[in-house]
């Protein structure tokens, strides 16, 4: 495997093989598998899980890793293209990325969306500009519209819990948050669940529709796998017989890049906080999923997050296992 950028680049059979490997590595550790291998980790955006789980994954497989982020660089890293560097930063990302990559056998890169222009972000301009600088095997640790490591871990979580692939219903629900957040998790989760063959309902208020090209990509994946994709702003309709609610806040697509208009719209929506009554007409054992970090009492109530429906810690641990499988395939040779 040369790159892990988007779950859409892999067949369902290849994903199943990765998930089998993740399960095997959990039950039967291979502490020598990546002995002597080094993973470079470049974080241009903040992280807790991705950073810690990649470091833990490499250590468990016998390899090593190092982390670079702009705050850690004493030189400061300039990311803007075509800039005259007469400010604080003494190093440009165009040199930094190839240098960092040259120290590793693979590199993971996190670069969130700029969130100024939706076409720009949907075309993954930032992330691609960085990966175009290197030939080193590369892992997307979250870009503008993709979070494949989260998606692989979530697919594993759904499998672990016995949530049906065909016939399973996943509600991808917008939730309130005081800030406009990226589209990477909702977009790629929608695609993951559709590709898994699930019946996916996107539950969102007006103004927060996911972009049509992303809906079409998910619909095509669902069609190929026997699933379906619908959208609504009706919570009761969406939650009917749901096996899973996957909550996430995201930016208004109607006012993308317009902070004031986005804030005005979302300020009316603070009741979009997942709470027990949301589950009234769902399956009795309907699960609550979230990629974390999550704001308690804002995105979800304490009762749901601390209750038996919540599988967020299971999801987070699966990040490490899923990434161990990706690293094993990328750096460890054939299965
Ligand atoms: N879910 C996730 O990617 O978490 P971090 O932002 O903490 O890495």
Short mmCIF file of N, CA, C and O and ligand atoms in Angstrom, two decimals, residues 43 46-51 110 112 141-142 147 150 185 291-293 319, ligand 1:
data_model
loop_
_atom_site.label_atom_id
_atom_site.label_comp_id
_atom_site.label_asym_id
_atom_site.label_seq_id
_atom_site.Cartn_x
_atom_site.Cartn_y
_atom_site.Cartn_z
N UNK A 43 1.57 17.21 12.04
CA UNK A 43 0.27 17.74 12.45
C UNK A 43 0.23 19.24 12.22
O UNK A 43 0.82 20.01 12.98
N UNK A 46 -4.66 20.44 15.31
CA UNK A 46 -4.54 19.78 16.61
C UNK A 46 -5.09 18.35 16.64
O UNK A 46 -5.88 17.97 15.78
N UNK A 47 -4.65 17.59 17.64
CA UNK A 47 -5.08 16.19 17.77
C UNK A 47 -4.78 15.67 19.16
O UNK A 47 -3.81 16.08 19.79
N UNK A 48 -5.58 14.75 19.62
CA UNK A 48 -5.25 13.91 20.78
C UNK A 48 -5.17 12.46 20.31
O UNK A 48 -4.13 11.81 20.34
N UNK A 49 -6.32 11.91 19.81
CA UNK A 49 -6.41 10.50 19.45
C UNK A 49 -5.48 10.13 18.31
O UNK A 49 -4.79 9.10 18.38
N UNK A 50 -5.48 10.91 17.25
CA UNK A 50 -4.71 10.53 16.06
C UNK A 50 -3.23 10.50 16.40
O UNK A 50 -2.51 9.56 16.04
N UNK A 51 -2.80 11.51 17.13
CA UNK A 51 -1.39 11.58 17.51
C UNK A 51 -1.00 10.40 18.41
O UNK A 51 -0.06 9.65 18.13
N UNK A 110 -1.73 15.62 8.79
CA UNK A 110 -3.04 16.20 9.13
C UNK A 110 -3.05 17.66 8.73
O UNK A 110 -2.20 18.45 9.18
N UNK A 112 -6.25 20.34 8.22
CA UNK A 112 -7.68 20.61 8.16
C UNK A 112 -8.00 21.57 7.00
O UNK A 112 -7.11 22.23 6.47
N UNK A 141 -4.23 11.79 7.83
CA UNK A 141 -4.64 11.81 9.24
C UNK A 141 -5.78 12.82 9.48
O UNK A 141 -6.08 13.13 10.61
N UNK A 142 -6.37 13.29 8.48
CA UNK A 142 -7.56 14.16 8.34
C UNK A 142 -7.20 15.36 7.48
O UNK A 142 -6.36 16.18 7.83
N UNK A 147 -11.28 11.54 6.42
CA UNK A 147 -10.65 11.07 7.66
C UNK A 147 -10.66 9.53 7.61
O UNK A 147 -11.39 8.88 8.37
N UNK A 150 -10.28 7.33 10.80
CA UNK A 150 -11.50 7.33 11.62
C UNK A 150 -12.54 6.41 10.99
O UNK A 150 -13.20 5.62 11.68
N UNK A 185 -15.23 14.70 8.83
CA UNK A 185 -15.82 13.52 9.48
C UNK A 185 -17.22 13.23 8.95
O UNK A 185 -17.49 12.08 8.56
N UNK A 291 -16.78 10.70 16.90
CA UNK A 291 -15.34 10.50 16.68
C UNK A 291 -14.49 11.05 17.83
O UNK A 291 -13.32 10.70 17.96
N UNK A 292 -15.07 11.94 18.65
CA UNK A 292 -14.36 12.67 19.70
C UNK A 292 -13.29 13.61 19.08
O UNK A 292 -12.76 13.27 18.03
N UNK A 293 -12.98 14.73 19.70
CA UNK A 293 -13.50 15.19 20.99
C UNK A 293 -14.95 15.65 20.87
O UNK A 293 -15.37 16.09 19.80
N UNK A 319 -9.22 3.12 16.67
CA UNK A 319 -8.30 3.93 15.87
C UNK A 319 -6.92 3.30 15.85
O UNK A 319 -6.28 3.17 14.81
N1 LIG B 1 -11.19 11.70 16.17
C1 LIG B 1 -10.01 12.33 16.04
O1 LIG B 1 -9.42 12.39 14.96
O2 LIG B 1 -9.52 12.83 17.21
P1 LIG B 1 -8.29 13.84 17.33
O3 LIG B 1 -8.70 15.12 16.63
O4 LIG B 1 -8.09 14.03 18.80
O5 LIG B 1 -7.09 13.23 16.67
#
